[in-house]
């Protein structure tokens, strides 16, 4: 099929919920893709932080195919050796006691919210169910996780939203002012991706963790985008020197298959008991086989070192471009402010020239596969330089 044929079919049958770029991708290898007409693209997006091992990784694909041929689904009414293996590996690698597996970051955050509210109610009494989130945060697109999201632009059309969320600026005094007698948790992203690639101040995070511990308020880390090696450590909280009570993960964990994980410490391990939560496709064996492959590679110290090195290389390359102002972020999660032109316009022009990039508010956002090569980084930076020069 030609691009125009794919576009017409797509526009005819899909609900128009996405603003697509003018490319119909057909196949890929690591951080290089080709569309239906053979045009080549360098990928600085990894499917919005999902393809941790890039496209077409042979070990990952073999593990997924082998499990699909063995048993593709079984439901959570039975024990599964592959999902049990993933649960152990993820908990040990991340340093947590228990995990719930779902299908997405939004589901992982829903689980964290339910866990926090049940803990608050059981431990401190009825009504102890309020959660503080930060301005500029993004926690998902369900009615509840939209309510948790601290951006007014997302609070439209779908009223009434779930109650029980209040918003604070990323400053301790603001959080203290927002936290009342019924606060059970504070939920944060250590780098606010959708909010503009904004890393939280380390001093604030340290003080917040101490405040939460003092008040027995659970600290929930939304690491849906920052986790699984994206910022240079397995989870971003390691770089802030804090241990959240609850940590959510998704995106890169499955390597391209849908998965969400809600991890918790030992004292919270039995809060959600039988019948309190569930997911039909959560802990799907095929997905778990893929996630095991991701963790076996990404959790290695040597692999994480290469992510930090590539992130520094990409940052230096971006900072050399005269059309770019501030570059912020961590590891291979970077945002760049443009001195002229709109980010959306630049992103569309990049696609035309063969580079896939993202935006975050007024910034260009870069989330390349963790396995991207330096040759692919150089190709992408060269295309970006050309686009920005002519913008």
mmCIF file of N, CA and C in Angstrom, residues 181-236:
data_model
loop_
_atom_site.group_PDB
_atom_site.id
_atom_site.type_symbol
_atom_site.label_atom_id
_atom_site.label_comp_id
_atom_site.label_asym_id
_atom_site.label_seq_id
_atom_site.Cartn_x
_atom_site.Cartn_y
_atom_site.Cartn_z
ATOM 1 N N UNK A 181 -5.358 16.922 56.789
ATOM 2 C CA UNK A 181 -5.463 15.792 57.720
ATOM 3 C C UNK A 181 -5.897 14.494 57.060
ATOM 4 N N UNK A 182 -6.480 14.574 55.845
ATOM 5 C CA UNK A 182 -6.940 13.370 55.152
ATOM 6 C C UNK A 182 -6.031 12.957 53.991
ATOM 7 N N UNK A 183 -4.840 13.541 53.927
ATOM 8 C CA UNK A 183 -3.911 13.183 52.843
ATOM 9 C C UNK A 183 -3.293 11.810 53.109
ATOM 10 N N UNK A 184 -3.407 10.937 52.126
ATOM 11 C CA UNK A 184 -2.831 9.599 52.275
ATOM 12 C C UNK A 184 -1.587 9.413 51.426
ATOM 13 N N UNK A 185 -1.379 10.262 50.405
ATOM 14 C CA UNK A 185 -0.229 10.061 49.519
ATOM 15 C C UNK A 185 0.109 11.336 48.766
ATOM 16 N N UNK A 186 1.366 11.407 48.338
ATOM 17 C CA UNK A 186 1.828 12.409 47.386
ATOM 18 C C UNK A 186 2.394 11.645 46.197
ATOM 19 N N UNK A 187 1.936 11.986 44.995
ATOM 20 C CA UNK A 187 2.380 11.305 43.778
ATOM 21 C C UNK A 187 3.191 12.269 42.919
ATOM 22 N N UNK A 188 4.397 11.846 42.520
ATOM 23 C CA UNK A 188 5.274 12.719 41.733
ATOM 24 C C UNK A 188 5.926 11.959 40.588
ATOM 25 N N UNK A 189 6.291 12.700 39.548
ATOM 26 C CA UNK A 189 7.229 12.234 38.521
ATOM 27 C C UNK A 189 8.551 12.952 38.797
ATOM 28 N N UNK A 190 9.651 12.242 38.834
ATOM 29 C CA UNK A 190 10.931 12.890 39.108
ATOM 30 C C UNK A 190 11.384 13.756 37.931
ATOM 31 N N UNK A 191 10.983 13.383 36.726
ATOM 32 C CA UNK A 191 11.122 14.260 35.561
ATOM 33 C C UNK A 191 9.743 14.327 34.915
ATOM 34 N N UNK A 192 9.161 15.510 34.886
ATOM 35 C CA UNK A 192 7.823 15.666 34.322
ATOM 36 C C UNK A 192 7.928 15.693 32.797
ATOM 37 N N UNK A 193 7.660 14.552 32.186
ATOM 38 C CA UNK A 193 7.849 14.419 30.743
ATOM 39 C C UNK A 193 6.869 15.222 29.925
ATOM 40 N N UNK A 194 5.575 14.899 30.045
ATOM 41 C CA UNK A 194 4.545 15.604 29.279
ATOM 42 C C UNK A 194 4.439 17.060 29.718
ATOM 43 N N UNK A 195 4.880 17.355 30.928
ATOM 44 C CA UNK A 195 4.809 18.715 31.445
ATOM 45 C C UNK A 195 5.912 19.616 30.943
ATOM 46 N N UNK A 196 6.850 19.070 30.150
ATOM 47 C CA UNK A 196 7.911 19.897 29.579
ATOM 48 C C UNK A 196 9.318 19.439 29.903
ATOM 49 N N UNK A 197 9.482 18.141 30.197
ATOM 50 C CA UNK A 197 10.791 17.557 30.536
ATOM 51 C C UNK A 197 11.435 18.383 31.658
ATOM 52 N N UNK A 198 10.779 18.392 32.800
ATOM 53 C CA UNK A 198 11.185 19.200 33.945
ATOM 54 C C UNK A 198 11.652 18.299 35.086
ATOM 55 N N UNK A 199 12.956 18.183 35.326
ATOM 56 C CA UNK A 199 13.442 17.402 36.468
ATOM 57 C C UNK A 199 13.128 18.128 37.780
ATOM 58 N N UNK A 200 12.689 17.384 38.773
ATOM 59 C CA UNK A 200 12.448 17.988 40.080
ATOM 60 C C UNK A 200 13.774 18.322 40.751
ATOM 61 N N UNK A 201 13.760 19.349 41.588
ATOM 62 C CA UNK A 201 14.948 19.743 42.331
ATOM 63 C C UNK A 201 15.284 18.668 43.369
ATOM 64 N N UNK A 202 16.533 18.192 43.419
ATOM 65 C CA UNK A 202 16.896 17.141 44.376
ATOM 66 C C UNK A 202 16.618 17.518 45.828
ATOM 67 N N UNK A 203 16.871 18.771 46.193
ATOM 68 C CA UNK A 203 16.602 19.205 47.553
ATOM 69 C C UNK A 203 15.131 19.092 47.910
ATOM 70 N N UNK A 204 14.265 19.455 46.968
ATOM 71 C CA UNK A 204 12.822 19.328 47.178
ATOM 72 C C UNK A 204 12.434 17.874 47.375
ATOM 73 N N UNK A 205 12.969 16.984 46.539
ATOM 74 C CA UNK A 205 12.615 15.565 46.626
ATOM 75 C C UNK A 205 13.048 14.982 47.969
ATOM 76 N N UNK A 206 14.251 15.308 48.410
ATOM 77 C CA UNK A 206 14.730 14.822 49.704
ATOM 78 C C UNK A 206 13.844 15.316 50.839
ATOM 79 N N UNK A 207 13.507 16.601 50.814
ATOM 80 C CA UNK A 207 12.665 17.167 51.863
ATOM 81 C C UNK A 207 11.257 16.582 51.815
ATOM 82 N N UNK A 208 10.743 16.353 50.602
ATOM 83 C CA UNK A 208 9.421 15.765 50.445
ATOM 84 C C UNK A 208 9.378 14.358 51.028
ATOM 85 N N UNK A 209 10.406 13.557 50.750
ATOM 86 C CA UNK A 209 10.452 12.193 51.269
ATOM 87 C C UNK A 209 10.457 12.197 52.797
ATOM 88 N N UNK A 210 11.213 13.114 53.397
ATOM 89 C CA UNK A 210 11.272 13.215 54.856
ATOM 90 C C UNK A 210 9.914 13.640 55.424
ATOM 91 N N UNK A 211 9.270 14.605 54.773
ATOM 92 C CA UNK A 211 7.956 15.078 55.206
ATOM 93 C C UNK A 211 6.926 13.949 55.156
ATOM 94 N N UNK A 212 6.919 13.201 54.068
ATOM 95 C CA UNK A 212 5.964 12.100 53.920
ATOM 96 C C UNK A 212 6.192 11.025 54.986
ATOM 97 N N UNK A 213 7.454 10.686 55.224
ATOM 98 C CA UNK A 213 7.769 9.678 56.239
ATOM 99 C C UNK A 213 7.312 10.137 57.625
ATOM 100 N N UNK A 214 7.502 11.410 57.933
ATOM 101 C CA UNK A 214 7.128 11.963 59.242
ATOM 102 C C UNK A 214 5.619 11.916 59.456
ATOM 103 N N UNK A 215 4.854 12.140 58.385
ATOM 104 C CA UNK A 215 3.391 12.198 58.487
ATOM 105 C C UNK A 215 2.711 10.867 58.146
ATOM 106 N N UNK A 216 3.481 9.841 57.825
ATOM 107 C CA UNK A 216 2.953 8.567 57.317
ATOM 108 C C UNK A 216 2.062 8.791 56.100
ATOM 109 N N UNK A 217 2.549 9.651 55.222
ATOM 110 C CA UNK A 217 1.938 9.876 53.911
ATOM 111 C C UNK A 217 2.759 9.073 52.905
ATOM 112 N N UNK A 218 2.107 8.259 52.116
ATOM 113 C CA UNK A 218 2.840 7.444 51.157
ATOM 114 C C UNK A 218 3.415 8.314 50.040
ATOM 115 N N UNK A 219 4.650 8.051 49.674
ATOM 116 C CA UNK A 219 5.272 8.709 48.531
ATOM 117 C C UNK A 219 5.183 7.768 47.332
ATOM 118 N N UNK A 220 4.434 8.196 46.321
ATOM 119 C CA UNK A 220 4.253 7.406 45.099
ATOM 120 C C UNK A 220 5.090 8.019 43.993
ATOM 121 N N UNK A 221 5.939 7.217 43.385
ATOM 122 C CA UNK A 221 6.743 7.673 42.255
ATOM 123 C C UNK A 221 6.154 7.132 40.965
ATOM 124 N N UNK A 222 5.698 8.027 40.111
ATOM 125 C CA UNK A 222 5.235 7.656 38.769
ATOM 126 C C UNK A 222 6.469 7.622 37.872
ATOM 127 N N UNK A 223 6.995 6.416 37.653
ATOM 128 C CA UNK A 223 8.175 6.239 36.799
ATOM 129 C C UNK A 223 7.801 5.552 35.488
ATOM 130 N N UNK A 224 6.589 5.846 35.034
ATOM 131 C CA UNK A 224 6.117 5.265 33.774
ATOM 132 C C UNK A 224 7.050 5.634 32.622
ATOM 133 N N UNK A 225 7.483 6.904 32.573
ATOM 134 C CA UNK A 225 8.365 7.334 31.490
ATOM 135 C C UNK A 225 9.836 7.350 31.905
ATOM 136 N N UNK A 226 10.111 7.630 33.177
ATOM 137 C CA UNK A 226 11.505 7.765 33.626
ATOM 138 C C UNK A 226 12.161 6.435 33.949
ATOM 139 N N UNK A 227 11.378 5.364 34.064
ATOM 140 C CA UNK A 227 11.905 4.091 34.528
ATOM 141 C C UNK A 227 12.518 3.219 33.457
ATOM 142 N N UNK A 228 13.000 2.061 33.885
ATOM 143 C CA UNK A 228 13.593 1.029 33.034
ATOM 144 C C UNK A 228 14.778 1.590 32.248
ATOM 145 N N UNK A 229 15.656 2.276 32.947
ATOM 146 C CA UNK A 229 16.901 2.737 32.354
ATOM 147 C C UNK A 229 16.838 4.041 31.604
ATOM 148 N N UNK A 230 15.675 4.611 31.426
ATOM 149 C CA UNK A 230 15.518 5.785 30.568
ATOM 150 C C UNK A 230 16.403 6.961 31.007
ATOM 151 N N UNK A 231 16.545 7.181 32.312
ATOM 152 C CA UNK A 231 17.324 8.329 32.782
ATOM 153 C C UNK A 231 18.752 7.967 33.173
ATOM 154 N N UNK A 232 19.149 6.699 32.944
ATOM 155 C CA UNK A 232 20.523 6.300 33.214
ATOM 156 C C UNK A 232 20.715 5.401 34.412
ATOM 157 N N UNK A 233 19.675 5.248 35.226
ATOM 158 C CA UNK A 233 19.636 4.230 36.268
ATOM 159 C C UNK A 233 18.366 3.425 36.036
ATOM 160 N N UNK A 234 18.262 2.235 36.648
ATOM 161 C CA UNK A 234 17.084 1.418 36.363
ATOM 162 C C UNK A 234 15.817 2.212 36.651
ATOM 163 N N UNK A 235 15.769 2.878 37.818
ATOM 164 C CA UNK A 235 14.683 3.804 38.115
ATOM 165 C C UNK A 235 15.270 5.131 38.571
ATOM 166 N N UNK A 236 14.596 6.200 38.189
ATOM 167 C CA UNK A 236 15.123 7.547 38.398
ATOM 168 C C UNK A 236 15.289 7.887 39.876
#
